[in-house]
XYZ file of C-alpha atoms in Angstrom:
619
model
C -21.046 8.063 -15.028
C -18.916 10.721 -16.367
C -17.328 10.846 -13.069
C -15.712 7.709 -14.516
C -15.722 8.522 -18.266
C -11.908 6.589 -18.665
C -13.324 3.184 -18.776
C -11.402 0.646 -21.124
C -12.015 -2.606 -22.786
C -9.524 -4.112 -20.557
C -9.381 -5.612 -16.564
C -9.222 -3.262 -14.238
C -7.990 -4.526 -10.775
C -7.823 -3.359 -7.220
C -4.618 -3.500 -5.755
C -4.037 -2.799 -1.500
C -0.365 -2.101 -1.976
C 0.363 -1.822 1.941
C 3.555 -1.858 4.124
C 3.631 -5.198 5.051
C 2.000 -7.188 2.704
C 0.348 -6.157 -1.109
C -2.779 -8.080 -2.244
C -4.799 -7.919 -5.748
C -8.869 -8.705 -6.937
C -10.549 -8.238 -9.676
C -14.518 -7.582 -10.121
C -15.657 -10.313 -12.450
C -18.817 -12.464 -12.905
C -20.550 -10.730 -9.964
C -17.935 -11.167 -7.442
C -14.478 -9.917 -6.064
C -11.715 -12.665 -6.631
C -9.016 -12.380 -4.568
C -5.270 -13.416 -7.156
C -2.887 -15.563 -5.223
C 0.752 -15.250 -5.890
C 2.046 -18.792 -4.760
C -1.507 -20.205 -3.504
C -1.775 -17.271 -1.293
C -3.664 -14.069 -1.237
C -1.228 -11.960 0.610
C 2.145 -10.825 -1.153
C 5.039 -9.943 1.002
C 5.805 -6.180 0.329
C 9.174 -7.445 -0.433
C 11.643 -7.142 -2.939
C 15.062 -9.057 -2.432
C 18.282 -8.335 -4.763
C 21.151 -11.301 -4.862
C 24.170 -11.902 -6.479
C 22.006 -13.779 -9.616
C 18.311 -12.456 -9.760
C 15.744 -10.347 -7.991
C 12.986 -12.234 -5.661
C 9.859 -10.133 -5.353
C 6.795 -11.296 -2.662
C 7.057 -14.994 -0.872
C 10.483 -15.443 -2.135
C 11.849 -12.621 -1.247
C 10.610 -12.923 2.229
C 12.031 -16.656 2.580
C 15.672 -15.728 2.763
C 15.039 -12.426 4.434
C 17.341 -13.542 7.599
C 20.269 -14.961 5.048
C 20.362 -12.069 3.522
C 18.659 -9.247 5.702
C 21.138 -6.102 3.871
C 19.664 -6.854 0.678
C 15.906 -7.293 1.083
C 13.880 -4.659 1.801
C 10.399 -4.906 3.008
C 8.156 -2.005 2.967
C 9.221 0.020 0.311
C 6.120 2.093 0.654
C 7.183 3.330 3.712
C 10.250 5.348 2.522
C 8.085 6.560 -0.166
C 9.744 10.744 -0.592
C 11.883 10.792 2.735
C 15.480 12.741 2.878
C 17.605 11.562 5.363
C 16.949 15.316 6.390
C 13.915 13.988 8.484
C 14.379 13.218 12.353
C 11.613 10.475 12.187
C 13.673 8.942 9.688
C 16.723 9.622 11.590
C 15.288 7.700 14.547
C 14.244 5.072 12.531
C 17.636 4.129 11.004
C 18.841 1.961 14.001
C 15.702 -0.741 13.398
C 17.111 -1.149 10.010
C 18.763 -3.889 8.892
C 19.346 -2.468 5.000
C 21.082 0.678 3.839
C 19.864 3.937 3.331
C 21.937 6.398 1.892
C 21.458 10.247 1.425
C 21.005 12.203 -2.161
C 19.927 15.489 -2.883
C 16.212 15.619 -2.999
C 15.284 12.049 -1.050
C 16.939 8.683 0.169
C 18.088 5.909 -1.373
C 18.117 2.583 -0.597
C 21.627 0.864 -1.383
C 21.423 -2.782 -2.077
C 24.184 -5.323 -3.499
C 23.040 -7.031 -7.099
C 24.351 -9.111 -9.404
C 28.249 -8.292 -7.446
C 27.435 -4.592 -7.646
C 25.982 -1.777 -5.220
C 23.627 0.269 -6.610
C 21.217 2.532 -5.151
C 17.361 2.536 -5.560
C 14.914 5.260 -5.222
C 12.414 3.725 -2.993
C 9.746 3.931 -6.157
C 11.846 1.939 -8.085
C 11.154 -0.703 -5.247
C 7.431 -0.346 -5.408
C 7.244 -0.200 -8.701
C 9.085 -3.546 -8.971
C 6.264 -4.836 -6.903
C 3.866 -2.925 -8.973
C 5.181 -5.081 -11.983
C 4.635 -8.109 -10.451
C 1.308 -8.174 -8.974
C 0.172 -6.542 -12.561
C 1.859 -9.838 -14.278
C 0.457 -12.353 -11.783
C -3.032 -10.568 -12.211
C -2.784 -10.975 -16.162
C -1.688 -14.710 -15.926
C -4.791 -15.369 -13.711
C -7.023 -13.939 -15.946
C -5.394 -14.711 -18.887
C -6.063 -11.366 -20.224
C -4.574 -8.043 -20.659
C -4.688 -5.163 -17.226
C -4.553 -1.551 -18.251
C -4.803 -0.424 -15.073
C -5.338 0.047 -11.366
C -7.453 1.389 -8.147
C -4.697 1.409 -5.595
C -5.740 1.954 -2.359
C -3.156 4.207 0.216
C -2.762 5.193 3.875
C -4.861 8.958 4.462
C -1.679 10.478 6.085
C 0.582 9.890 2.703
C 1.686 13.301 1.799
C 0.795 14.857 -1.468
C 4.899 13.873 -2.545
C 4.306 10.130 -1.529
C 1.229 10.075 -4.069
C 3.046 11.624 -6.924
C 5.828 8.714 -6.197
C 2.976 6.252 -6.211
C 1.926 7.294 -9.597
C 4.983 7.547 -10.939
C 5.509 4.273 -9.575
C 2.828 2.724 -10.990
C 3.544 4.438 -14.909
C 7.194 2.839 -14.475
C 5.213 -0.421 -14.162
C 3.186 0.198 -16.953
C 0.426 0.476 -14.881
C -2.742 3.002 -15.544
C -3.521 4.700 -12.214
C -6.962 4.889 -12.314
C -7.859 6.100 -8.809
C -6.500 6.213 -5.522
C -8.691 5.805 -2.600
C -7.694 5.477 1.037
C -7.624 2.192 2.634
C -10.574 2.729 5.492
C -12.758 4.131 2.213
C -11.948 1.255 0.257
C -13.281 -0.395 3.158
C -16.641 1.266 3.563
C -17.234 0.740 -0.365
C -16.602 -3.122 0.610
C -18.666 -3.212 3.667
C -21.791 -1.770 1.613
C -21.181 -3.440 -1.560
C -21.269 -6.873 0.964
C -24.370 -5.490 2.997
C -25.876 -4.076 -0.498
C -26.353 -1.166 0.784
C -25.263 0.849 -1.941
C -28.287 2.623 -3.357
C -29.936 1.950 -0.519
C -31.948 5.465 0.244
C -31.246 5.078 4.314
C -28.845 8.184 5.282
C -26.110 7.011 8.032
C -23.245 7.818 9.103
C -20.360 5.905 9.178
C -16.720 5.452 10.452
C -14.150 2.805 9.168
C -11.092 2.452 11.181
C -8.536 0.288 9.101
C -5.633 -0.754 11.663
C -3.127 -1.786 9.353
C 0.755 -3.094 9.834
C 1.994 0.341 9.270
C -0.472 2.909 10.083
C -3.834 3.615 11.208
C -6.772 5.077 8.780
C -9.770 6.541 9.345
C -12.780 7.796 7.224
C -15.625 9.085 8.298
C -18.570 9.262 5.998
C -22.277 9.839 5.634
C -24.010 7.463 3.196
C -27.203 8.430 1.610
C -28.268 6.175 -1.636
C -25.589 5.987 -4.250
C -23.317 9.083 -2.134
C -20.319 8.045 -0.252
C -19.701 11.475 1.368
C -16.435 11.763 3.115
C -16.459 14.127 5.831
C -13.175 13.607 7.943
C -10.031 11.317 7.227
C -7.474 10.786 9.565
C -4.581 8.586 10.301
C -1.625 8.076 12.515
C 1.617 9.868 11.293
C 3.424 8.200 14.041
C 3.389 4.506 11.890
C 0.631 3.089 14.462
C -0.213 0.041 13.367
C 0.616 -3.396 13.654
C 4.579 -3.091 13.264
C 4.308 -0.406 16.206
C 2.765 -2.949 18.187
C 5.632 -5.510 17.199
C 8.436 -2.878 17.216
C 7.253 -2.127 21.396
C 7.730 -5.631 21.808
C 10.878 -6.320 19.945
C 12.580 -3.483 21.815
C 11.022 -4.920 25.472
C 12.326 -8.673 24.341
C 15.878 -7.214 22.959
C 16.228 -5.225 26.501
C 14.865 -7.825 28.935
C 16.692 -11.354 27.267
C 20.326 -11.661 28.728
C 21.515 -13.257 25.812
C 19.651 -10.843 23.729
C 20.820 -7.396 25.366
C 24.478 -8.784 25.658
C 24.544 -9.568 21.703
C 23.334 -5.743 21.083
C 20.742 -6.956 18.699
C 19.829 -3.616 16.898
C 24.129 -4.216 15.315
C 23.058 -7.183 13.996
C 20.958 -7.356 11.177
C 19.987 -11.068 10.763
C 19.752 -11.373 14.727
C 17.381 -8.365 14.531
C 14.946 -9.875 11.289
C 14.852 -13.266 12.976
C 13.607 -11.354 16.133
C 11.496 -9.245 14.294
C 9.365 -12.131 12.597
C 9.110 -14.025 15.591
C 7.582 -10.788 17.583
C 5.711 -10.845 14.489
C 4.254 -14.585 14.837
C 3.651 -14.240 18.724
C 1.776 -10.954 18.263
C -0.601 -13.262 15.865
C -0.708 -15.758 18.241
C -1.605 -13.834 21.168
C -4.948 -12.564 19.132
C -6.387 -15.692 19.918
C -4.305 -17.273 22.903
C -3.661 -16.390 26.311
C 0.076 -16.772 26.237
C 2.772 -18.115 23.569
C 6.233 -18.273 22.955
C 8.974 -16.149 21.095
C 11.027 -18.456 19.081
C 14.176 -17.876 17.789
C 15.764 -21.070 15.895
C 19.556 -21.706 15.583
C 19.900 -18.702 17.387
C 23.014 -18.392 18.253
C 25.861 -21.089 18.177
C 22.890 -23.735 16.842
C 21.135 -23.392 20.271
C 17.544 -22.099 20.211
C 16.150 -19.634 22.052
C 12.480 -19.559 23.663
C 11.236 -16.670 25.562
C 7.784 -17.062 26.867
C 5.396 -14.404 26.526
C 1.375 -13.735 27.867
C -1.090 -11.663 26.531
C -0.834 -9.885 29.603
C 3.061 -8.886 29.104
C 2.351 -7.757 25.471
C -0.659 -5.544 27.017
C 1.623 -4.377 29.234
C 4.193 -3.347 27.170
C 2.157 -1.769 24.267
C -0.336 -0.235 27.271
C -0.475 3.637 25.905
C -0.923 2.398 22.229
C -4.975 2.047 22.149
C -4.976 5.679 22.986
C -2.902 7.156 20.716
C -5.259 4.874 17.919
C -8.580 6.382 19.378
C -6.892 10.125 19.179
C -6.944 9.769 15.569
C -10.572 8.738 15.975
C -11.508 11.669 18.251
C -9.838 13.995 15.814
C -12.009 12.372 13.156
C -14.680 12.914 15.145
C -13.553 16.988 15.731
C -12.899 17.809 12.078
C -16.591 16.443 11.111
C -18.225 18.568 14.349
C -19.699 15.307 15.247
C -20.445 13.511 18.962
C -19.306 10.109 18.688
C -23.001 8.747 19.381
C -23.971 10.091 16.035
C -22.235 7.488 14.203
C -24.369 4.653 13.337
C -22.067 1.929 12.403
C -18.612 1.750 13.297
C -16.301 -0.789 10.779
C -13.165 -2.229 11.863
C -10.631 -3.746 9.378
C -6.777 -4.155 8.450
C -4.726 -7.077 10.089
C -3.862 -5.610 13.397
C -7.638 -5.021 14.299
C -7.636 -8.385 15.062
C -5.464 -7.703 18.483
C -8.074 -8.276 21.172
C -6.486 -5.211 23.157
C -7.537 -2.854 19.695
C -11.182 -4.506 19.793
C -12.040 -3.456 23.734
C -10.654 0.335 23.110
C -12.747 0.662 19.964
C -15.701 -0.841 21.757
C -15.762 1.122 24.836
C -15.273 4.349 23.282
C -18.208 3.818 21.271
C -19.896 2.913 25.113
C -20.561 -0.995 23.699
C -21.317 -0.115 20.184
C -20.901 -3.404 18.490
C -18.420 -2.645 15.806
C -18.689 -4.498 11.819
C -16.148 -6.827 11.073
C -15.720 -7.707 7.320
C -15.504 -11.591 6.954
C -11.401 -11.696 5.732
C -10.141 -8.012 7.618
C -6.816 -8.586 5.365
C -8.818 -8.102 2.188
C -11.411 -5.860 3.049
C -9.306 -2.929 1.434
C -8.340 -4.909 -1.597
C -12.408 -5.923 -1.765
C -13.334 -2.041 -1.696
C -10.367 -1.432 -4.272
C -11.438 -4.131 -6.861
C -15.368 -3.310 -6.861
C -14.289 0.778 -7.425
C -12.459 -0.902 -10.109
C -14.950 -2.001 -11.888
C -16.053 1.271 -13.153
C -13.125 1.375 -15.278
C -13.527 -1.674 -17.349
C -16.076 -2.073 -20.073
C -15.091 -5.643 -20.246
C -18.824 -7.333 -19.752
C -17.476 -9.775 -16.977
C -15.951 -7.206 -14.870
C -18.944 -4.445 -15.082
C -20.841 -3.791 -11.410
C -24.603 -2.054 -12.429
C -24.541 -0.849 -9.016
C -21.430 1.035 -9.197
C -22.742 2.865 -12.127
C -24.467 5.698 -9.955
C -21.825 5.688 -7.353
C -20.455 9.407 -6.055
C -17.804 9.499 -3.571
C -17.356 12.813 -2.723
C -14.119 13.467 -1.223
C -12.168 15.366 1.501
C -8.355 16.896 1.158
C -6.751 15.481 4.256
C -4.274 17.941 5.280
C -3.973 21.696 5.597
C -1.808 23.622 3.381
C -0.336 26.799 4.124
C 2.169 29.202 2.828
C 5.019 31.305 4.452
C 6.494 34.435 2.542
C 10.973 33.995 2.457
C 12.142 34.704 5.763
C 9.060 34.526 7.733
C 9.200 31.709 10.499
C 5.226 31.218 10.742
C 3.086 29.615 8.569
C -0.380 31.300 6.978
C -3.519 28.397 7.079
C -5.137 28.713 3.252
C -6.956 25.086 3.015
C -8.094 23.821 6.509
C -7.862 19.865 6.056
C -11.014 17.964 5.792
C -12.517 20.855 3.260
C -14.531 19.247 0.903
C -12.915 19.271 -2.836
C -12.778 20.410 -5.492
C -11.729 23.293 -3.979
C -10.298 27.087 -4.884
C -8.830 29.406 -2.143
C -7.344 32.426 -2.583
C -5.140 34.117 0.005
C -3.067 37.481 -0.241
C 0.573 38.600 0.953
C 2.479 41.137 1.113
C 5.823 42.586 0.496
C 8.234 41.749 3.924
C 10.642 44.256 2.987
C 10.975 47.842 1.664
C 11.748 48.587 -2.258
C 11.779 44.706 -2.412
C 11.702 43.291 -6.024
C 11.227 39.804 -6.200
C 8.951 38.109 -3.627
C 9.295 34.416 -2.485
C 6.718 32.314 -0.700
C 6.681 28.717 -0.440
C 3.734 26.332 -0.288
C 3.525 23.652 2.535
C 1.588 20.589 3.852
C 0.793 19.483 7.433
C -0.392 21.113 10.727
C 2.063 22.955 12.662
C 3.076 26.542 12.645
C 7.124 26.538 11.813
C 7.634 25.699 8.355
C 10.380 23.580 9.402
C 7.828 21.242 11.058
C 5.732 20.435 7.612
C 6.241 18.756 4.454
C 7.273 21.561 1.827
C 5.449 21.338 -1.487
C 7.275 24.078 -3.827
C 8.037 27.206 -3.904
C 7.365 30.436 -6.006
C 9.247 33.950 -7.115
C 7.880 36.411 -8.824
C 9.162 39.815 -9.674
C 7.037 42.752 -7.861
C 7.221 46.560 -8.206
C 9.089 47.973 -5.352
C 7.465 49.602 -2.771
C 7.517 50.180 1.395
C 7.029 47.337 3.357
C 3.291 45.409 3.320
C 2.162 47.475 0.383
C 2.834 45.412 -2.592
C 0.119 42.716 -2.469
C 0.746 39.068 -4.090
C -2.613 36.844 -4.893
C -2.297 32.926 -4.328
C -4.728 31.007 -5.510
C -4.843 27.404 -4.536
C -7.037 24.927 -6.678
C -7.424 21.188 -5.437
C -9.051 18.655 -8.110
C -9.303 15.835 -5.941
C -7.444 12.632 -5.253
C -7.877 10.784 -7.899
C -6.597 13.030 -10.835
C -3.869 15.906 -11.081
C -4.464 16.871 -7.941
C -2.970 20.493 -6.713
C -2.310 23.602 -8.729
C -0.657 27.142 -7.199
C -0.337 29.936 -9.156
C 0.617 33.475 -7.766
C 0.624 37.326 -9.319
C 0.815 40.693 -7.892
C -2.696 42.451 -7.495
C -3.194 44.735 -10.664
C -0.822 42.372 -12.376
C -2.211 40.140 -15.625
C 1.156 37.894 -14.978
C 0.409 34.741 -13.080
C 3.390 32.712 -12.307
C 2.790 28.393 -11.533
C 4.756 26.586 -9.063
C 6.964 23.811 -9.668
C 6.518 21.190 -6.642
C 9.425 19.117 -5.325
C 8.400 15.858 -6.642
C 8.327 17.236 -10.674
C 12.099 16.840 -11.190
C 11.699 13.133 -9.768
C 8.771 12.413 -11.502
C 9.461 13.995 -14.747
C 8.819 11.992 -18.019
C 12.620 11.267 -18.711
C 13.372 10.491 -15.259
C 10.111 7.839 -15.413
C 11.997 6.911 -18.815
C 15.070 6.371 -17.185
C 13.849 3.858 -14.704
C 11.481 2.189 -16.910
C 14.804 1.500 -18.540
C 16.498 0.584 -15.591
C 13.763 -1.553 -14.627
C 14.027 -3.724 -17.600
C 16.977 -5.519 -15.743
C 14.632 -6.837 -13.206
C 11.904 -7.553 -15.652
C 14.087 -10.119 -16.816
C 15.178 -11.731 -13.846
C 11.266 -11.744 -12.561
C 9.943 -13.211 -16.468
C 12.342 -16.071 -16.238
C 11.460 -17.405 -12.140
C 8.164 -17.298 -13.814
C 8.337 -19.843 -16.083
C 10.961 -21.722 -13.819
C 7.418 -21.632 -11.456
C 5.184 -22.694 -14.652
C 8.054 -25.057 -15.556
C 8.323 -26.767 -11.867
C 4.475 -26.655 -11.597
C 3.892 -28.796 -14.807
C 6.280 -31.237 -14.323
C 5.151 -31.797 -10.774
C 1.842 -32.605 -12.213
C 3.103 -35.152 -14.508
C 4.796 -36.830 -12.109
C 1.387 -36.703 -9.774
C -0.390 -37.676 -12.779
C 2.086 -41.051 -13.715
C 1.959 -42.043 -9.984
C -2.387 -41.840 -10.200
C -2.519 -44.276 -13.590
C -0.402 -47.188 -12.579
C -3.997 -47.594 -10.143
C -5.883 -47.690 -13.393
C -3.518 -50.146 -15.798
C -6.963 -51.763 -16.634
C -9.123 -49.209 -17.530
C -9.826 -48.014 -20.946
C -8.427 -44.506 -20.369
C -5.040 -45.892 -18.891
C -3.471 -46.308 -22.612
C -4.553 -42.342 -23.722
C -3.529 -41.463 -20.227
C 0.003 -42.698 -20.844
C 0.429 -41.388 -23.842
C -0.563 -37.807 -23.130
C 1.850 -38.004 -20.198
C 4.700 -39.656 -22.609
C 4.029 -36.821 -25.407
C 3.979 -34.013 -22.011
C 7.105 -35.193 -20.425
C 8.982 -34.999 -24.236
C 7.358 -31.561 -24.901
C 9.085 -30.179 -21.462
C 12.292 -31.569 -22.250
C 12.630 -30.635 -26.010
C 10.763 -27.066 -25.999
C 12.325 -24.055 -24.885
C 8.400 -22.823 -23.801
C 7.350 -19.364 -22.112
C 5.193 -19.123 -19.022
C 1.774 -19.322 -20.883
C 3.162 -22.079 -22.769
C 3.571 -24.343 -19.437
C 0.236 -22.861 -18.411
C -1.593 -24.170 -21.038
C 0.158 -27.713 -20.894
C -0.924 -27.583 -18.013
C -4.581 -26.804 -18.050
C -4.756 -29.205 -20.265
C -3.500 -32.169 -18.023
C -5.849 -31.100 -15.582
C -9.063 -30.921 -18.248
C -8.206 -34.289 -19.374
C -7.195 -36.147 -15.876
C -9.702 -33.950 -13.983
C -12.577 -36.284 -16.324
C -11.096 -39.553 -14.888
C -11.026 -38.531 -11.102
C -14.887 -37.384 -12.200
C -15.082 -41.095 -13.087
C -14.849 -42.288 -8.920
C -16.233 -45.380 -8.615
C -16.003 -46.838 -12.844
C -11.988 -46.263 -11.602
C-alpha cells in the first residue's frame, strides 16, 4: 500500500480525458459507475466561447457548425505545440478555429463576450477539467479531491506537465496518470477477476482511440501489472485519421464540394466533418450508407453515397501503419508475437471492422478480448485505479490493495553538447523505472569556459527532429578540446509523480547544476495563479447554465407530474399530490435557489410521486 500512501477521505474518480470525447466513473459500492453529463456517458471534448457565456461538452458541440471559429474541440491535442512544428503547420488548413503564435507555444484565439482573447490550450482543458469535476460532485453529492486521468503513451513529457497543471487550475488533485491501453488492461482483469490471480501471462492492449493509437504490453503475474513496452502512433492514428482520409477523398471527388474549396470554409468543413464522422459509425455495422450534408448550400441538401468498400479503399494503408506500432511493441519487449496470450482491443475506432481483421490476422486468428462498452473501457480502468486513493468506505476496492504496476518510460532521451548536430542515447525507451543513468561529455572546444548541453525527448538523431526538454550551462575550467569531462545524471521517478530530474557537474567538481525544463515558466505557481484567476470568468458562466439545467429539469417534472394526477382526481393521494406540486411551482417562482437547491426539490418530487406510480393497479 505505500505505493499509494496519498489516500483521502474524499471521491476519487477516473477521468478518460481523450480527443474527441471525455468521460468520468467512480468506484463505489463494488462497481464502476459511469457519470452522465446530459443523460449521456460521453462528453464532447468541447469547449465553445459566445458573445454571452461559455458552453462546455453537449452544448458546445450543438452549435459547433453556427459557430465553428469559436469552438474548439480537442483541446488535448494542441496540448505544448509552437507554431514552430511542421506537423502543426500541416495541420492548420483542417482547422476551422484560430491558432496564433507566442513565444514558447500556441494559442488558440477565440471571440468572447465581444472580445478576442487568446487561450493557452490548458486553459481549454482545464475548463473541461472543471466541469466533469462539478458534474462528478453533483452525482455523488459529495466532495472530489482528485483524479486518475488516463493519457495517450506518445504525450511528451511537456504535454503531461500541461495536463497537471491543467488539472491544479481546476482544482483538481492529480493523483496518477496512466495510459489509456493500461487503464484498459486494469479494466479487463478487474472484469475477468483476474487480479491476484497467480497465472503469469502476457498481455497486449491495443486502445484505437479518435486521436491516436496506444499500446501496452504487459506480463501479469498475481497482483503485478508489469509493463514491458508502450507504444503509440505519433502520426494522430486513430479514428479522426480514418475520418480526416475520408473527408479529404469526399471534399476532392464531390463537384459541388471541390468547386466550394471546402478546407476556406469553416462551417462547410465541420458540417462535413461530422457527417464523415456519422458514416464512418455507420459503416462499422453496414455495408454501405450515406454522407449527409443538410441545408447545404442554398437550403438544398446534399447526399453522397458511400460503401464500406470505398471507405476501405480510401483508408487502405491505415491498418498497417496501426500494426507497426504493434510490431514495435512487440521489438522493444524482445518478444514473438505468439508469446502473447491474450490480445485486448478497445477505444471507439476498434470497432471499424477493417481494424478488427488486421488485428486478427496478425495474431494468425487469435481471437482478440473485447470489453463489453470499448468507449469506457479506459474510463473503467481509470476509476477502479482510483479507488486506491479514497478512504471513503463506499469507494474502497480490497483487491486493489496489493496492486503493483510497474512501469516503463516510453521514450528515449538523449542529450547533445551546443553546437553538435547529433544526438547522444542516455535512456533507451521502454527501460523499466525508476531509473538513474549517468552519461559523460566533454569539452567541444579548446580553453572553453562554459559548457552547454541540452536534454531531449524522442527517437531520431538531429536534435531538430525531437521534442527539447531544457537545457543546462555550467562554468568548466578551460582546457584543450575533449579533456574537460561534464557528468549528467538522469533520474526518472515514474509517471505518476515528479517525474524527471537532470543535474550536471564537471568530474572532480562538488558543484552540481539542475536544469530548468521548458514547461516550468508555463507551469509555474503564479502563472497557474494567473489562470486560476482568469478562469473564474468561465466558472461563472458554467455555475449559472447549471442551475438554468437544475432549474429547467424541475419544472419539467412538475409539469409531468400535474399532467399524471388529473388521472388520479379520486384517489386519496390526489389532494397531497396537488398541494406539493402547488407549494413546488411557488417555491421556483419566488426563490432565487442554487443548483443543489433544484436538485433536492427535485429528488423529492420523485421520492414522493415515485410511491404512487409504485401503487399500479390501487391507481
Amino acid at each position: 500500500m505505500s505505493q499509494y500512501s496519498k489516500a483521502v477521505d474524499d471521491f476519487a474518480i477516473g477521468i478518460d480525458l481523450g480527443s474527441s470525447k471525455t468521460s468520468v466513473g467512480i468506484f463505489r459500492n463494488g462497481r464502476v459507475e459511469m457519470i452522465p453529463d446530459e443523460g449521456e456517458n460521453a462528453i464532447p471534448s468541447c469547449v465553445a466561447f459566445t458573445d454571452h457565456t461559455v458552453l462546455v461538452g453537449q452544448a458546445a458541440r450543438s452549435q459547433a457548425i453556427s459557430n465553428p471559429r469559436d469552438t474548439i474541440a480537442d483541446p488535448v491535442r494542441w496540448l505544448g505545440w509552437s507554431l514552430k512544428d511542421i506537423d502543426l503547420q500541416r495541420k492548420l488548413a483542417l482547422l476551422p478555429f484560430d491558432i496564433v503564435s507566442a513565444r514558447t507555444e500556441a494559442l488558440i484565439k477565440v471571440r468572447y463576450r465581444k472580445q478576442d482573447i487568446c487561450l493557452r490550450p490548458l486553459e481549454i482543458v482545464a475548463v473541461i477539467l472543471a466541469h466533469v469535476k462539478r458534474i462528478a460532485e453533483n452525482y455523488l453529492q459529495g466532495k472530489v479531491s482528485g483524479a486518475v486521468i488516463t493519457f495517450s503513451s506518445g504525450m511528451s513529457l511537456s504535454q503531461r506537465e500541461m495536463v497537471k497543471a491543467a488539472a491544479s487550475v481546476a482544482n483538481l488533485q492529480l493523483w496518477a496518470m496512466l495510459s489509456d491501453s493500461t487503464a484498459c488492461i486494469i479494466a479487463h482483469e478487474y472484469i475477468t477477476s483476474s487480479i491476484g490471480s497467480q497465472k503469469d501471462r502476457t498481455v497486449m492492449a491495443i486502445n484505437v482511440g479518435s486521436a491516436r493509437t496506444d499500446i501496452t504490453l504487459a506480463g501479469i503475474d498475481g497482483d503485478y501489472i508489469d509493463e514491458r513496452a508502450v507504444a503509440d502512433h505519433t502520426d494522430d492514428l486513430g479514428g479522426d485519421f480514418f475520418v480526416r482520409r475520408v473527408v479529404n477523398h469526399i471534399a476532392k471527388a464531390t463537384p459541388r464540394l471541390a468547386a466550394l474549396n471546402t478546407f476556406d470554409n469553416p462551417r462547410v468543413l465541420r458540417q462535413l466533418q461530422a457527417a464523415c464522422k456519422t458514416a464512418m459509425h455507420d459503416l462499422s455495422f453496414r455495408t454501405s450508407t450515406t454522407i449527409h450534408l443538410n441545408s447545404f448550400l442554398g437550403g438544398r441538401d446534399l447526399d453522397v453515397p458511400i460503401s464500406r468498400g470505398d471507405f476501405e479503399e480510401i483508408c487502405s494503408d491505415l491498418p498497417k501503419l496501426l500494426l507497426d506500432r504493434v510490431q514495435r511493441a512487440l521489438a522493444d519487449a524482445d518478444l514473438d508475437k505468439s508469446r502473447i496470450d491474450e490480445v485486448i482491443l478497445a477505444g471507439g475506432a476498434s470497432r471499424i471492422p477493417m481494424v478488427q481483421v488486421a488485428v486478427s490476422d496478425f495474431f494468425n486468428g487469435k481471437p482478440f478480448s473485447k470489453l463489453s462498452n470499448v468507449d469506457e473501457a479506459a474510463t473503467y480502468g481509470a476509476s477502479v485505479f482510483a479507488s486506491l486513493f479514497s478512504l471513503k468506505p463506499e469507494a474502497r476496492l480490497d483487491r486493489m490493495k496489493c496492486l503493483l504496476l510497474l512501469d516503463v518510460y516510453p521514450h528515449s532521451l538523449s542529450v547533445a553538447a551546443e553546437g553538435n548536430g547529433v544526438v547522444e542515447r542516455v535512456v533507451v525507451r521502454n527501460t523499466v523505472v525508476p531509473l538513474r543513468k549517468s552519461h559523460l561529455l566533454s569539452n567541444v572546444e579548446n580553453n572553453q569556459k562554459w559548457f552547454t548541453f541540452a536534454l531531449y525527448e524522442g527517437e531520431r538523431r538531429r536534435p531538430k527532429d525531437n521534442q527539447l526538454v531544457g537545457t543546462i550551462s555550467l562554468p568548466i575550467t578551460p582546457a584543450p578540446k575533449d579533456q574537460t569531462s561534464v557528468i549528467i545524471e538522469i533520474h526518472v521517478n515514474g509517471r505518476h509523480g515528479e517525474t524527471l530530474k537532470v543535474t550536471a557537474q564537471e568530474r572532480g567538481s562538488r558543484i552540481p547544476y539542475e536544469m530548468k525544463f521548458i514547461w516550468a515558466q508555463q507551469t509555474s505557481e503564479e502563472e497557474i495563479s494567473r489562470m486560476i484567476e482568469s478562469a473564474r470568468r468561465f466558472e461563472h458562466d458554467l455555475l449559472e447554465q447549471e442551475c438554468i439545467k437544475a432549474r429547467n429539469a424541475l419544472e419539467k417534472y412538475v409539469q409531468g407530474a400535474r399532467e399524471f394526477i388529473e388521472h388520479i382526481d379520486r384517489h386519496p393521494s390526489y389532494r397531497p399530490a396537488k398541494a406539493l406540486l402547488q407549494s413546488t411551482t411557488t417555491w421556483i417562482k419566488e426563490t432565487d435557489a442554487e443548483t443543489r437547491q433544484y436538485q433536492a426539490q427535485l429528488e423529492n418530487m420523485r421520492a414522493f410521486f415515485g410511491k404512487l406510480l409504485d401503487l399500479g393497479d390501487d391507481m
